[in-house]
Coordinates of N, CA and C in Angstrom, one line a residue:
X1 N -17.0 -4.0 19.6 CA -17.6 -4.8 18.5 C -16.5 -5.5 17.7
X2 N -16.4 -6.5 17.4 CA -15.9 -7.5 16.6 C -15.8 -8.3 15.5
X3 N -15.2 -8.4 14.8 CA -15.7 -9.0 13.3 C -15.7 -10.5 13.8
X4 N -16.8 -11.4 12.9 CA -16.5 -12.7 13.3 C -15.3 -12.8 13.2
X5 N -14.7 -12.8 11.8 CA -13.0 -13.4 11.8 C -12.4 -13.6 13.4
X6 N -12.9 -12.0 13.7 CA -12.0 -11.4 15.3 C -12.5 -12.7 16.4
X7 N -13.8 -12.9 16.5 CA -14.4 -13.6 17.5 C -13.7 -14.8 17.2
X8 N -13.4 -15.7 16.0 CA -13.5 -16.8 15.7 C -11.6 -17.0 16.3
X9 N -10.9 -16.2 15.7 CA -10.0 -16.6 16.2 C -10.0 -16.2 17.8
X10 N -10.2 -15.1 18.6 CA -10.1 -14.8 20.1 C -10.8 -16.4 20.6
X11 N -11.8 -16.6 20.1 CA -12.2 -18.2 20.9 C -11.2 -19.5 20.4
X12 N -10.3 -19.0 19.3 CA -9.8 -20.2 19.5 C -8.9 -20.1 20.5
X13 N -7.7 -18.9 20.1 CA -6.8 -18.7 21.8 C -7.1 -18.7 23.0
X14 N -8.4 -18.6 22.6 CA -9.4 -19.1 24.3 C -9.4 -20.3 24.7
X15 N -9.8 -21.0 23.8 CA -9.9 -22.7 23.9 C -8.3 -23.5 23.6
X16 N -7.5 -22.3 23.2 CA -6.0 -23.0 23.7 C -5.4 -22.7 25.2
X17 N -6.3 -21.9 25.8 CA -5.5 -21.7 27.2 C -5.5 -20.6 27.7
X18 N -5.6 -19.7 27.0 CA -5.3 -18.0 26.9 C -6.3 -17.5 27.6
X19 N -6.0 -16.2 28.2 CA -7.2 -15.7 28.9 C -7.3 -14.5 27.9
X20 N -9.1 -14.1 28.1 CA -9.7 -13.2 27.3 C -8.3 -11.9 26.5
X21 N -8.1 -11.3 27.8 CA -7.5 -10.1 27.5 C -6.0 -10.3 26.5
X22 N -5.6 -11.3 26.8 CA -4.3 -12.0 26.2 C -4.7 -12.5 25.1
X23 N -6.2 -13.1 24.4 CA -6.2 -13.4 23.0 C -6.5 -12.7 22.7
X24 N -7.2 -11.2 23.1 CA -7.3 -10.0 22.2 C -6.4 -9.2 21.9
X25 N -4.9 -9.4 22.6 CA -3.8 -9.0 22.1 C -3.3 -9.3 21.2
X26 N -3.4 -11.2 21.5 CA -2.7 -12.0 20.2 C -3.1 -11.3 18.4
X27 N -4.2 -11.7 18.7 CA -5.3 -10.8 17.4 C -5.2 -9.9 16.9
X28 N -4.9 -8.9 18.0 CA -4.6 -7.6 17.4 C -3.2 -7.4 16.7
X29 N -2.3 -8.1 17.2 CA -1.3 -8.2 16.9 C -0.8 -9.1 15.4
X30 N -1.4 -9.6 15.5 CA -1.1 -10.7 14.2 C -2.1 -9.9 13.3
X31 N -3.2 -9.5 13.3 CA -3.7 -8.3 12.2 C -2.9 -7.2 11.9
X32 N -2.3 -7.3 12.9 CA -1.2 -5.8 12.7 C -0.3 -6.2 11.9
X33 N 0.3 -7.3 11.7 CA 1.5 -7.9 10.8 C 1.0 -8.3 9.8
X34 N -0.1 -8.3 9.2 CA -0.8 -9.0 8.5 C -0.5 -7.8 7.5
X35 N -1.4 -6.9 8.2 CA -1.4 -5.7 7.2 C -0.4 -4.6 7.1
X36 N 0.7 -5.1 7.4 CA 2.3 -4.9 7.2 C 2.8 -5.4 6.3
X37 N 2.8 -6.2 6.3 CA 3.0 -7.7 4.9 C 2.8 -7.5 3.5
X38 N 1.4 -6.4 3.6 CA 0.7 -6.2 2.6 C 0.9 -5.1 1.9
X39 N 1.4 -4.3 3.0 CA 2.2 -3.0 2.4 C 3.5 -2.6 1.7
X40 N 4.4 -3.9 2.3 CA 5.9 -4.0 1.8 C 5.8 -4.5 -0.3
X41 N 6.3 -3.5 -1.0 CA 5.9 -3.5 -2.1 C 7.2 -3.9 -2.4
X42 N 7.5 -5.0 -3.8 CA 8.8 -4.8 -4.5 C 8.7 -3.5 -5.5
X43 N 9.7 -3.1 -5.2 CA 10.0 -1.7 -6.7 C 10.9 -2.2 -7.2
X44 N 10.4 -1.9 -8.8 CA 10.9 -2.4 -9.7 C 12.6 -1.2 -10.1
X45 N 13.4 -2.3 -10.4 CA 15.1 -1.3 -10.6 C 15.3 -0.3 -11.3
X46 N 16.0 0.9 -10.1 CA 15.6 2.1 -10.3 C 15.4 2.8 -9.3
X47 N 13.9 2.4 -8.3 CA 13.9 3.1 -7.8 C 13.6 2.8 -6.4
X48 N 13.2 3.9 -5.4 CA 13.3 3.7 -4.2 C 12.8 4.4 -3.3
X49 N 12.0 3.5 -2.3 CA 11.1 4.3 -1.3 C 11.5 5.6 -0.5
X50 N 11.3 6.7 -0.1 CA 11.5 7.3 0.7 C 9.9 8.4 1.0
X51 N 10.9 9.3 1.9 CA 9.6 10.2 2.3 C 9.4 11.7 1.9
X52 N 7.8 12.1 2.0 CA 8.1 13.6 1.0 C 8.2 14.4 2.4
X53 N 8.9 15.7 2.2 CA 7.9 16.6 3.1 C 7.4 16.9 4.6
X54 N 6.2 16.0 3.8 CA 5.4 17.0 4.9 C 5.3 15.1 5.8
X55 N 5.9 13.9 5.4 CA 6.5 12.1 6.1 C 6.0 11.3 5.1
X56 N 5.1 11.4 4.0 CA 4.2 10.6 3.6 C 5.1 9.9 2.8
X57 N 5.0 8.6 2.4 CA 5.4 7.7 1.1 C 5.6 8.3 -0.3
X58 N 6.7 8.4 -0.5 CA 6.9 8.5 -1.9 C 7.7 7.2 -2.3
X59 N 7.7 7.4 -4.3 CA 8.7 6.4 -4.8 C 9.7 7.4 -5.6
X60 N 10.9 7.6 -5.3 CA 11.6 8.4 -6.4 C 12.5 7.1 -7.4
X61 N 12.2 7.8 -8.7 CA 13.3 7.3 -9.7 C 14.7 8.1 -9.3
X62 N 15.3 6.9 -9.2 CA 17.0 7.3 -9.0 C 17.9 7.6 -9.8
X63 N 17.6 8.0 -10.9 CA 18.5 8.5 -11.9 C 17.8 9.6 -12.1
X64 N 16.5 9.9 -12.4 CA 16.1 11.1 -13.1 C 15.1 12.2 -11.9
X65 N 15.2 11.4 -10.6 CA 14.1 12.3 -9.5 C 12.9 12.4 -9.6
X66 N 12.0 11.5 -10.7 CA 11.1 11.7 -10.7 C 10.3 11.0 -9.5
X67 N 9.3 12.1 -8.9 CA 8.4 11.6 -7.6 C 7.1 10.8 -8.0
X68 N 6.4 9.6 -7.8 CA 5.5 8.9 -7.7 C 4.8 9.0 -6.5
X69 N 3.5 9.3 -5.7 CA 2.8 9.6 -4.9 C 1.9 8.6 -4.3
X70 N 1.7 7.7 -5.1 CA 1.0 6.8 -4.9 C 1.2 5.7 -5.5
X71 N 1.0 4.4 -4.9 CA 0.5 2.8 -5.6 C 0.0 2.6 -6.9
X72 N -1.1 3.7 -6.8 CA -2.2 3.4 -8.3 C -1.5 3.8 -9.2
X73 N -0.7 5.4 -9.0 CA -0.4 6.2 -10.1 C 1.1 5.4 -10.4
X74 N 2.0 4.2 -9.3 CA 3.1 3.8 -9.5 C 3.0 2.7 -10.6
X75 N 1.6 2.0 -10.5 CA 1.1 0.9 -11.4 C 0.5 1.3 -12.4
X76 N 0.3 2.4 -12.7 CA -0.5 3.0 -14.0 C 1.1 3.5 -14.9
X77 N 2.2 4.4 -13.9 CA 3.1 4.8 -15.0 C 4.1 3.9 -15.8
X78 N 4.1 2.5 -14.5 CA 4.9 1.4 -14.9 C 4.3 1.0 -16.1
X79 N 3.0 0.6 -16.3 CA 2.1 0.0 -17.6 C 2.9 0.9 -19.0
X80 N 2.6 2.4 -18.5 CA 2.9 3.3 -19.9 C 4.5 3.0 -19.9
X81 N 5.1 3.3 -19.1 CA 6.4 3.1 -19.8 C 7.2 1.6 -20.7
X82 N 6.4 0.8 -19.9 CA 6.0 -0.7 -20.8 C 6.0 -0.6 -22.3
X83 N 5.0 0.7 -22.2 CA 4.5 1.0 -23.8 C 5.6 2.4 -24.4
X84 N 6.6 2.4 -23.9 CA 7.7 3.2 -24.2 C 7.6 4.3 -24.2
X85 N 6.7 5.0 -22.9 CA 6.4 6.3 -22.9 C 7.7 6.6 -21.6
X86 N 8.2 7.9 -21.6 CA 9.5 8.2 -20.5 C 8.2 8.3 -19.2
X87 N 9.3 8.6 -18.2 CA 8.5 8.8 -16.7 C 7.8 9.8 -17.1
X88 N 8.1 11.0 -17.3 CA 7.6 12.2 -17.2 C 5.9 12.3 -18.2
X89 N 6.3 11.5 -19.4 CA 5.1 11.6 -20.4 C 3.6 10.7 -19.8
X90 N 4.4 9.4 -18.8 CA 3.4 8.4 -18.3 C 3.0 9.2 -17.4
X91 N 3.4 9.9 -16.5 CA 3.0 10.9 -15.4 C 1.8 11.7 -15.9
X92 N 2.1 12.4 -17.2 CA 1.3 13.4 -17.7 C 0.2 12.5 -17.9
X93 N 0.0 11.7 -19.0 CA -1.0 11.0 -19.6 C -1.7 10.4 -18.1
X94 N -1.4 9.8 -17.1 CA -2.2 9.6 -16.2 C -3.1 10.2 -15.5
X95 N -1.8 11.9 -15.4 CA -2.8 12.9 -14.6 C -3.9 13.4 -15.6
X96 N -3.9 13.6 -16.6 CA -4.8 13.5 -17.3 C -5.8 12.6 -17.6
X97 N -5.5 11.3 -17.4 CA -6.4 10.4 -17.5 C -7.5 10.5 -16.2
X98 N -6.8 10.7 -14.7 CA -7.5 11.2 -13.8 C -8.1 12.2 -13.6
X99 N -8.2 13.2 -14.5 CA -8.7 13.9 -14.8 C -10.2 14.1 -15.3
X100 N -9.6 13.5 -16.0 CA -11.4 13.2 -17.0 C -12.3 12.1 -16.4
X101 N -11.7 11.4 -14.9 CA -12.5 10.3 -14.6 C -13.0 11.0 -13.3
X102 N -12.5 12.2 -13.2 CA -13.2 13.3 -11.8 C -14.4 13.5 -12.6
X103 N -14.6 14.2 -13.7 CA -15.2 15.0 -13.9 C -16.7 13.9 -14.5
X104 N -16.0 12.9 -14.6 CA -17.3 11.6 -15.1 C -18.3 11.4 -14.2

């Protein structure tokens, strides 16, 4: 099964020359970069991607070791420290904040 997007482009590499099996490569392939593209994040100076554990994505701060776990919680601590809270206090106040939005 196929999303249009999928169909629309496999017919167009079709109607450039391409045989079936060869534009569903192309497709898959350029979707795959697509959403590679999308993943590559700038981090702001400081800090730096690496991995935890058990392989997953982390972001550590490079002076103080603080671990970031996620995208959302990376864009929520950045906001608070904006507002002059340290890593550690934006960390708390968010897990907190996700907290109270479980239980809503």
């Amino acid at each position: 099964v196929y999303s249009k997007r999928a169909l629309t482009r496999i017919l167009e590499l079709i109607e450039e020359g391409y045989p079936v099996v060869e534009a569903k490569r192309i497709d898959r392939k350029e979707q795959e970069n697509k959403s590679r593209e999308k993943k590559e994040v700038v981090l702001p100076d400081g800090w730096k991607e690496s991995k935890s554990r058990v392989g997953k994505k982390v972001f550590v701060h490079e002076v103080s070791g603080q671990k970031i776990f996620s995208m959302r919680q990376m864009t929520r601590v950045l906001e608070l420290m904006e507002e002059g809270y340290s890593i550690a206090e934006a960390k708390r106040i968010d897990s907190k904040e996700q907290k109270k939005q479980k239980r809503n």
